[in-house]
């Protein structure tokens, strides 16, 4: 909304949150059942879809992970059909196991939502810190 102290409007940030929720719903094996973006926090109703994550092939896990992260040298080589030796293959398989778990973990989902929004707000505001912490600090300064 609009900061009554400075007159600055932050309503456009609601769309940042909504867009990020929609992207994460595509990447993660987590269903977004409902959400509400409030002025100083969000509410989400999420359902872990473990079966979906377990049904993904190793390549699909890599592809999902790469939608948010650059991955590793090995994962980038694998998606480009570049050969891996036995040790590299084992290492990549271990990494994929970790990524598969993270891709149906609500904590990782929320981390990706909150960190992204904090970075966007910090960039726009020219500062550092947690998004909601900064908002609450500003609120306290104005009261």
PDB file of N, CA and C in Angstrom, residues 67-136:
ATOM      1  N   UNK A  67      15.404 -23.894 -13.223  1.00  0.00           N
ATOM      2  CA  UNK A  67      14.473 -22.780 -13.407  1.00  0.00           C
ATOM      3  C   UNK A  67      14.715 -21.684 -12.371  1.00  0.00           C
ATOM      4  N   UNK A  68      15.344 -22.053 -11.235  1.00  0.00           N
ATOM      5  CA  UNK A  68      15.643 -21.086 -10.179  1.00  0.00           C
ATOM      6  C   UNK A  68      17.132 -20.854  -9.979  1.00  0.00           C
ATOM      7  N   UNK A  69      17.926 -21.881 -10.239  1.00  0.00           N
ATOM      8  CA  UNK A  69      19.353 -21.834  -9.942  1.00  0.00           C
ATOM      9  C   UNK A  69      20.148 -22.218 -11.178  1.00  0.00           C
ATOM     10  N   UNK A  70      21.411 -21.820 -11.191  1.00  0.00           N
ATOM     11  CA  UNK A  70      22.256 -22.203 -12.326  1.00  0.00           C
ATOM     12  C   UNK A  70      22.705 -23.656 -12.227  1.00  0.00           C
ATOM     13  N   UNK A  71      22.542 -24.277 -11.067  1.00  0.00           N
ATOM     14  CA  UNK A  71      22.939 -25.671 -10.901  1.00  0.00           C
ATOM     15  C   UNK A  71      24.437 -25.809 -10.722  1.00  0.00           C
ATOM     16  N   UNK A  72      24.921 -26.979 -11.059  1.00  0.00           N
ATOM     17  CA  UNK A  72      26.351 -27.263 -10.960  1.00  0.00           C
ATOM     18  C   UNK A  72      26.905 -27.482 -12.355  1.00  0.00           C
ATOM     19  N   UNK A  73      28.208 -27.517 -12.438  1.00  0.00           N
ATOM     20  CA  UNK A  73      28.851 -27.826 -13.724  1.00  0.00           C
ATOM     21  C   UNK A  73      28.352 -29.179 -14.235  1.00  0.00           C
ATOM     22  N   UNK A  74      28.237 -30.138 -13.343  1.00  0.00           N
ATOM     23  CA  UNK A  74      27.794 -31.477 -13.758  1.00  0.00           C
ATOM     24  C   UNK A  74      26.346 -31.465 -14.240  1.00  0.00           C
ATOM     25  N   UNK A  75      25.477 -30.733 -13.539  1.00  0.00           N
ATOM     26  CA  UNK A  75      24.071 -30.707 -13.964  1.00  0.00           C
ATOM     27  C   UNK A  75      23.920 -29.980 -15.299  1.00  0.00           C
ATOM     28  N   UNK A  76      24.708 -28.952 -15.503  1.00  0.00           N
ATOM     29  CA  UNK A  76      24.655 -28.247 -16.798  1.00  0.00           C
ATOM     30  C   UNK A  76      25.175 -29.141 -17.919  1.00  0.00           C
ATOM     31  N   UNK A  77      26.217 -29.904 -17.642  1.00  0.00           N
ATOM     32  CA  UNK A  77      26.729 -30.836 -18.650  1.00  0.00           C
ATOM     33  C   UNK A  77      25.705 -31.914 -18.959  1.00  0.00           C
ATOM     34  N   UNK A  78      25.028 -32.410 -17.936  1.00  0.00           N
ATOM     35  CA  UNK A  78      24.036 -33.477 -18.133  1.00  0.00           C
ATOM     36  C   UNK A  78      22.877 -33.014 -19.013  1.00  0.00           C
ATOM     37  N   UNK A  79      22.353 -31.811 -18.764  1.00  0.00           N
ATOM     38  CA  UNK A  79      21.233 -31.337 -19.580  1.00  0.00           C
ATOM     39  C   UNK A  79      21.662 -31.016 -21.006  1.00  0.00           C
ATOM     40  N   UNK A  80      22.947 -30.801 -21.209  1.00  0.00           N
ATOM     41  CA  UNK A  80      23.466 -30.576 -22.563  1.00  0.00           C
ATOM     42  C   UNK A  80      23.996 -31.859 -23.197  1.00  0.00           C
ATOM     43  N   UNK A  81      23.626 -32.999 -22.597  1.00  0.00           N
ATOM     44  CA  UNK A  81      24.006 -34.329 -23.111  1.00  0.00           C
ATOM     45  C   UNK A  81      25.510 -34.500 -23.284  1.00  0.00           C
ATOM     46  N   UNK A  82      26.267 -33.872 -22.404  1.00  0.00           N
ATOM     47  CA  UNK A  82      27.720 -34.063 -22.408  1.00  0.00           C
ATOM     48  C   UNK A  82      28.033 -35.250 -21.497  1.00  0.00           C
ATOM     49  N   UNK A  83      28.948 -36.116 -21.909  1.00  0.00           N
ATOM     50  CA  UNK A  83      29.218 -37.328 -21.143  1.00  0.00           C
ATOM     51  C   UNK A  83      29.824 -37.032 -19.760  1.00  0.00           C
ATOM     52  N   UNK A  84      29.448 -37.874 -18.792  1.00  0.00           N
ATOM     53  CA  UNK A  84      29.996 -37.814 -17.443  1.00  0.00           C
ATOM     54  C   UNK A  84      30.668 -39.150 -17.145  1.00  0.00           C
ATOM     55  N   UNK A  85      31.781 -39.103 -16.419  1.00  0.00           N
ATOM     56  CA  UNK A  85      32.405 -40.364 -16.029  1.00  0.00           C
ATOM     57  C   UNK A  85      31.651 -40.945 -14.828  1.00  0.00           C
ATOM     58  N   UNK A  86      32.062 -42.095 -14.353  1.00  0.00           N
ATOM     59  CA  UNK A  86      31.346 -42.795 -13.289  1.00  0.00           C
ATOM     60  C   UNK A  86      31.271 -41.971 -12.007  1.00  0.00           C
ATOM     61  N   UNK A  87      32.377 -41.398 -11.586  1.00  0.00           N
ATOM     62  CA  UNK A  87      32.402 -40.589 -10.365  1.00  0.00           C
ATOM     63  C   UNK A  87      31.508 -39.361 -10.518  1.00  0.00           C
ATOM     64  N   UNK A  88      31.567 -38.714 -11.666  1.00  0.00           N
ATOM     65  CA  UNK A  88      30.723 -37.542 -11.911  1.00  0.00           C
ATOM     66  C   UNK A  88      29.243 -37.919 -11.892  1.00  0.00           C
ATOM     67  N   UNK A  89      28.921 -39.066 -12.463  1.00  0.00           N
ATOM     68  CA  UNK A  89      27.534 -39.535 -12.481  1.00  0.00           C
ATOM     69  C   UNK A  89      27.027 -39.797 -11.071  1.00  0.00           C
ATOM     70  N   UNK A  90      27.832 -40.440 -10.251  1.00  0.00           N
ATOM     71  CA  UNK A  90      27.455 -40.718  -8.859  1.00  0.00           C
ATOM     72  C   UNK A  90      27.277 -39.407  -8.096  1.00  0.00           C
ATOM     73  N   UNK A  91      28.196 -38.485  -8.300  1.00  0.00           N
ATOM     74  CA  UNK A  91      28.112 -37.175  -7.637  1.00  0.00           C
ATOM     75  C   UNK A  91      26.836 -36.453  -8.043  1.00  0.00           C
ATOM     76  N   UNK A  92      26.525 -36.460  -9.332  1.00  0.00           N
ATOM     77  CA  UNK A  92      25.322 -35.795  -9.815  1.00  0.00           C
ATOM     78  C   UNK A  92      24.075 -36.472  -9.255  1.00  0.00           C
ATOM     79  N   UNK A  93      24.058 -37.786  -9.188  1.00  0.00           N
ATOM     80  CA  UNK A  93      22.902 -38.505  -8.632  1.00  0.00           C
ATOM     81  C   UNK A  93      22.673 -38.125  -7.170  1.00  0.00           C
ATOM     82  N   UNK A  94      23.746 -37.969  -6.413  1.00  0.00           N
ATOM     83  CA  UNK A  94      23.626 -37.534  -5.016  1.00  0.00           C
ATOM     84  C   UNK A  94      23.052 -36.120  -4.937  1.00  0.00           C
ATOM     85  N   UNK A  95      23.495 -35.260  -5.821  1.00  0.00           N
ATOM     86  CA  UNK A  95      22.985 -33.887  -5.865  1.00  0.00           C
ATOM     87  C   UNK A  95      21.507 -33.876  -6.223  1.00  0.00           C
ATOM     88  N   UNK A  96      21.131 -34.690  -7.181  1.00  0.00           N
ATOM     89  CA  UNK A  96      19.727 -34.769  -7.612  1.00  0.00           C
ATOM     90  C   UNK A  96      18.840 -35.230  -6.460  1.00  0.00           C
ATOM     91  N   UNK A  97      19.321 -36.161  -5.645  1.00  0.00           N
ATOM     92  CA  UNK A  97      18.541 -36.610  -4.478  1.00  0.00           C
ATOM     93  C   UNK A  97      18.247 -35.446  -3.546  1.00  0.00           C
ATOM     94  N   UNK A  98      19.244 -34.609  -3.310  1.00  0.00           N
ATOM     95  CA  UNK A  98      19.065 -33.441  -2.454  1.00  0.00           C
ATOM     96  C   UNK A  98      18.081 -32.461  -3.086  1.00  0.00           C
ATOM     97  N   UNK A  99      18.246 -32.194  -4.374  1.00  0.00           N
ATOM     98  CA  UNK A  99      17.363 -31.256  -5.065  1.00  0.00           C
ATOM     99  C   UNK A  99      15.922 -31.759  -5.067  1.00  0.00           C
ATOM    100  N   UNK A 100      15.734 -33.052  -5.281  1.00  0.00           N
ATOM    101  CA  UNK A 100      14.384 -33.624  -5.311  1.00  0.00           C
ATOM    102  C   UNK A 100      13.682 -33.373  -3.971  1.00  0.00           C
ATOM    103  N   UNK A 101      14.417 -33.571  -2.874  1.00  0.00           N
ATOM    104  CA  UNK A 101      13.843 -33.328  -1.542  1.00  0.00           C
ATOM    105  C   UNK A 101      13.508 -31.850  -1.373  1.00  0.00           C
ATOM    106  N   UNK A 102      14.416 -30.994  -1.770  1.00  0.00           N
ATOM    107  CA  UNK A 102      14.188 -29.554  -1.633  1.00  0.00           C
ATOM    108  C   UNK A 102      13.007 -29.086  -2.463  1.00  0.00           C
ATOM    109  N   UNK A 103      12.777 -29.717  -3.606  1.00  0.00           N
ATOM    110  CA  UNK A 103      11.700 -29.299  -4.503  1.00  0.00           C
ATOM    111  C   UNK A 103      10.309 -29.700  -4.012  1.00  0.00           C
ATOM    112  N   UNK A 104      10.247 -30.398  -2.891  1.00  0.00           N
ATOM    113  CA  UNK A 104       8.934 -30.608  -2.252  1.00  0.00           C
ATOM    114  C   UNK A 104       8.994 -30.291  -0.760  1.00  0.00           C
ATOM    115  N   UNK A 105       9.825 -29.310  -0.432  1.00  0.00           N
ATOM    116  CA  UNK A 105      10.017 -28.873   0.948  1.00  0.00           C
ATOM    117  C   UNK A 105       9.454 -27.449   1.100  1.00  0.00           C
ATOM    118  N   UNK A 106       8.488 -27.298   1.996  1.00  0.00           N
ATOM    119  CA  UNK A 106       7.847 -25.991   2.182  1.00  0.00           C
ATOM    120  C   UNK A 106       8.857 -24.942   2.647  1.00  0.00           C
ATOM    121  N   UNK A 107       9.819 -25.337   3.463  1.00  0.00           N
ATOM    122  CA  UNK A 107      10.825 -24.377   3.921  1.00  0.00           C
ATOM    123  C   UNK A 107      11.613 -23.802   2.749  1.00  0.00           C
ATOM    124  N   UNK A 108      11.968 -24.659   1.794  1.00  0.00           N
ATOM    125  CA  UNK A 108      12.682 -24.170   0.613  1.00  0.00           C
ATOM    126  C   UNK A 108      11.782 -23.291  -0.246  1.00  0.00           C
ATOM    127  N   UNK A 109      10.520 -23.644  -0.356  1.00  0.00           N
ATOM    128  CA  UNK A 109       9.557 -22.839  -1.103  1.00  0.00           C
ATOM    129  C   UNK A 109       9.481 -21.439  -0.494  1.00  0.00           C
ATOM    130  N   UNK A 110       9.301 -21.363   0.823  1.00  0.00           N
ATOM    131  CA  UNK A 110       9.177 -20.075   1.496  1.00  0.00           C
ATOM    132  C   UNK A 110      10.481 -19.283   1.440  1.00  0.00           C
ATOM    133  N   UNK A 111      11.583 -19.990   1.536  1.00  0.00           N
ATOM    134  CA  UNK A 111      12.885 -19.323   1.413  1.00  0.00           C
ATOM    135  C   UNK A 111      12.996 -18.634   0.059  1.00  0.00           C
ATOM    136  N   UNK A 112      12.608 -19.345  -0.990  1.00  0.00           N
ATOM    137  CA  UNK A 112      12.672 -18.791  -2.340  1.00  0.00           C
ATOM    138  C   UNK A 112      11.715 -17.631  -2.532  1.00  0.00           C
ATOM    139  N   UNK A 113      10.589 -17.665  -1.889  1.00  0.00           N
ATOM    140  CA  UNK A 113       9.650 -16.551  -1.966  1.00  0.00           C
ATOM    141  C   UNK A 113      10.205 -15.334  -1.229  1.00  0.00           C
ATOM    142  N   UNK A 114      10.569 -15.527   0.024  1.00  0.00           N
ATOM    143  CA  UNK A 114      10.982 -14.400   0.869  1.00  0.00           C
ATOM    144  C   UNK A 114      12.307 -13.784   0.431  1.00  0.00           C
ATOM    145  N   UNK A 115      13.270 -14.614   0.085  1.00  0.00           N
ATOM    146  CA  UNK A 115      14.572 -14.083  -0.325  1.00  0.00           C
ATOM    147  C   UNK A 115      14.454 -13.256  -1.597  1.00  0.00           C
ATOM    148  N   UNK A 116      13.690 -13.755  -2.550  1.00  0.00           N
ATOM    149  CA  UNK A 116      13.520 -13.037  -3.810  1.00  0.00           C
ATOM    150  C   UNK A 116      12.870 -11.675  -3.574  1.00  0.00           C
ATOM    151  N   UNK A 117      11.813 -11.643  -2.787  1.00  0.00           N
ATOM    152  CA  UNK A 117      11.106 -10.391  -2.530  1.00  0.00           C
ATOM    153  C   UNK A 117      12.014  -9.414  -1.778  1.00  0.00           C
ATOM    154  N   UNK A 118      12.760  -9.925  -0.810  1.00  0.00           N
ATOM    155  CA  UNK A 118      13.682  -9.065  -0.057  1.00  0.00           C
ATOM    156  C   UNK A 118      14.723  -8.450  -0.983  1.00  0.00           C
ATOM    157  N   UNK A 119      15.262  -9.261  -1.876  1.00  0.00           N
ATOM    158  CA  UNK A 119      16.273  -8.739  -2.806  1.00  0.00           C
ATOM    159  C   UNK A 119      15.687  -7.672  -3.732  1.00  0.00           C
ATOM    160  N   UNK A 120      14.474  -7.914  -4.229  1.00  0.00           N
ATOM    161  CA  UNK A 120      13.828  -6.934  -5.114  1.00  0.00           C
ATOM    162  C   UNK A 120      13.581  -5.624  -4.371  1.00  0.00           C
ATOM    163  N   UNK A 121      13.051  -5.717  -3.155  1.00  0.00           N
ATOM    164  CA  UNK A 121      12.757  -4.514  -2.377  1.00  0.00           C
ATOM    165  C   UNK A 121      14.045  -3.783  -2.011  1.00  0.00           C
ATOM    166  N   UNK A 122      15.060  -4.530  -1.617  1.00  0.00           N
ATOM    167  CA  UNK A 122      16.341  -3.906  -1.263  1.00  0.00           C
ATOM    168  C   UNK A 122      16.952  -3.184  -2.457  1.00  0.00           C
ATOM    169  N   UNK A 123      16.855  -3.808  -3.619  1.00  0.00           N
ATOM    170  CA  UNK A 123      17.384  -3.187  -4.841  1.00  0.00           C
ATOM    171  C   UNK A 123      16.640  -1.877  -5.123  1.00  0.00           C
ATOM    172  N   UNK A 124      15.336  -1.932  -5.023  1.00  0.00           N
ATOM    173  CA  UNK A 124      14.532  -0.739  -5.275  1.00  0.00           C
ATOM    174  C   UNK A 124      14.803   0.350  -4.234  1.00  0.00           C
ATOM    175  N   UNK A 125      15.003  -0.050  -2.976  1.00  0.00           N
ATOM    176  CA  UNK A 125      15.203   0.902  -1.883  1.00  0.00           C
ATOM    177  C   UNK A 125      16.660   1.282  -1.670  1.00  0.00           C
ATOM    178  N   UNK A 126      17.572   0.588  -2.353  1.00  0.00           N
ATOM    179  CA  UNK A 126      18.990   0.865  -2.191  1.00  0.00           C
ATOM    180  C   UNK A 126      19.501   0.539  -0.796  1.00  0.00           C
ATOM    181  N   UNK A 127      19.060  -0.600  -0.248  1.00  0.00           N
ATOM    182  CA  UNK A 127      19.491  -0.982   1.103  1.00  0.00           C
ATOM    183  C   UNK A 127      19.625  -2.496   1.196  1.00  0.00           C
ATOM    184  N   UNK A 128      19.886  -2.996   2.397  1.00  0.00           N
ATOM    185  CA  UNK A 128      19.998  -4.432   2.633  1.00  0.00           C
ATOM    186  C   UNK A 128      19.110  -4.809   3.808  1.00  0.00           C
ATOM    187  N   UNK A 129      18.856  -6.110   3.968  1.00  0.00           N
ATOM    188  CA  UNK A 129      18.081  -6.588   5.113  1.00  0.00           C
ATOM    189  C   UNK A 129      16.891  -7.418   4.687  1.00  0.00           C
ATOM    190  N   UNK A 130      16.203  -7.976   5.677  1.00  0.00           N
ATOM    191  CA  UNK A 130      15.013  -8.791   5.431  1.00  0.00           C
ATOM    192  C   UNK A 130      13.835  -7.891   5.086  1.00  0.00           C
ATOM    193  N   UNK A 131      13.037  -8.310   4.123  1.00  0.00           N
ATOM    194  CA  UNK A 131      11.924  -7.497   3.626  1.00  0.00           C
ATOM    195  C   UNK A 131      10.934  -7.149   4.731  1.00  0.00           C
ATOM    196  N   UNK A 132      10.376  -8.147   5.417  1.00  0.00           N
ATOM    197  CA  UNK A 132       9.353  -7.869   6.419  1.00  0.00           C
ATOM    198  C   UNK A 132       9.962  -7.162   7.630  1.00  0.00           C
ATOM    199  N   UNK A 133      11.218  -7.467   7.980  1.00  0.00           N
ATOM    200  CA  UNK A 133      11.875  -6.778   9.100  1.00  0.00           C
ATOM    201  C   UNK A 133      11.964  -5.278   8.818  1.00  0.00           C
ATOM    202  N   UNK A 134      12.353  -4.943   7.591  1.00  0.00           N
ATOM    203  CA  UNK A 134      12.480  -3.544   7.201  1.00  0.00           C
ATOM    204  C   UNK A 134      11.112  -2.864   7.263  1.00  0.00           C
ATOM    205  N   UNK A 135      10.091  -3.571   6.790  1.00  0.00           N
ATOM    206  CA  UNK A 135       8.745  -3.011   6.798  1.00  0.00           C
ATOM    207  C   UNK A 135       8.295  -2.739   8.230  1.00  0.00           C
ATOM    208  N   UNK A 136       8.521  -3.691   9.125  1.00  0.00           N
ATOM    209  CA  UNK A 136       8.109  -3.520  10.515  1.00  0.00           C
ATOM    210  C   UNK A 136       8.888  -2.403  11.195  1.00  0.00           C
TER     211      UNK A 136
END
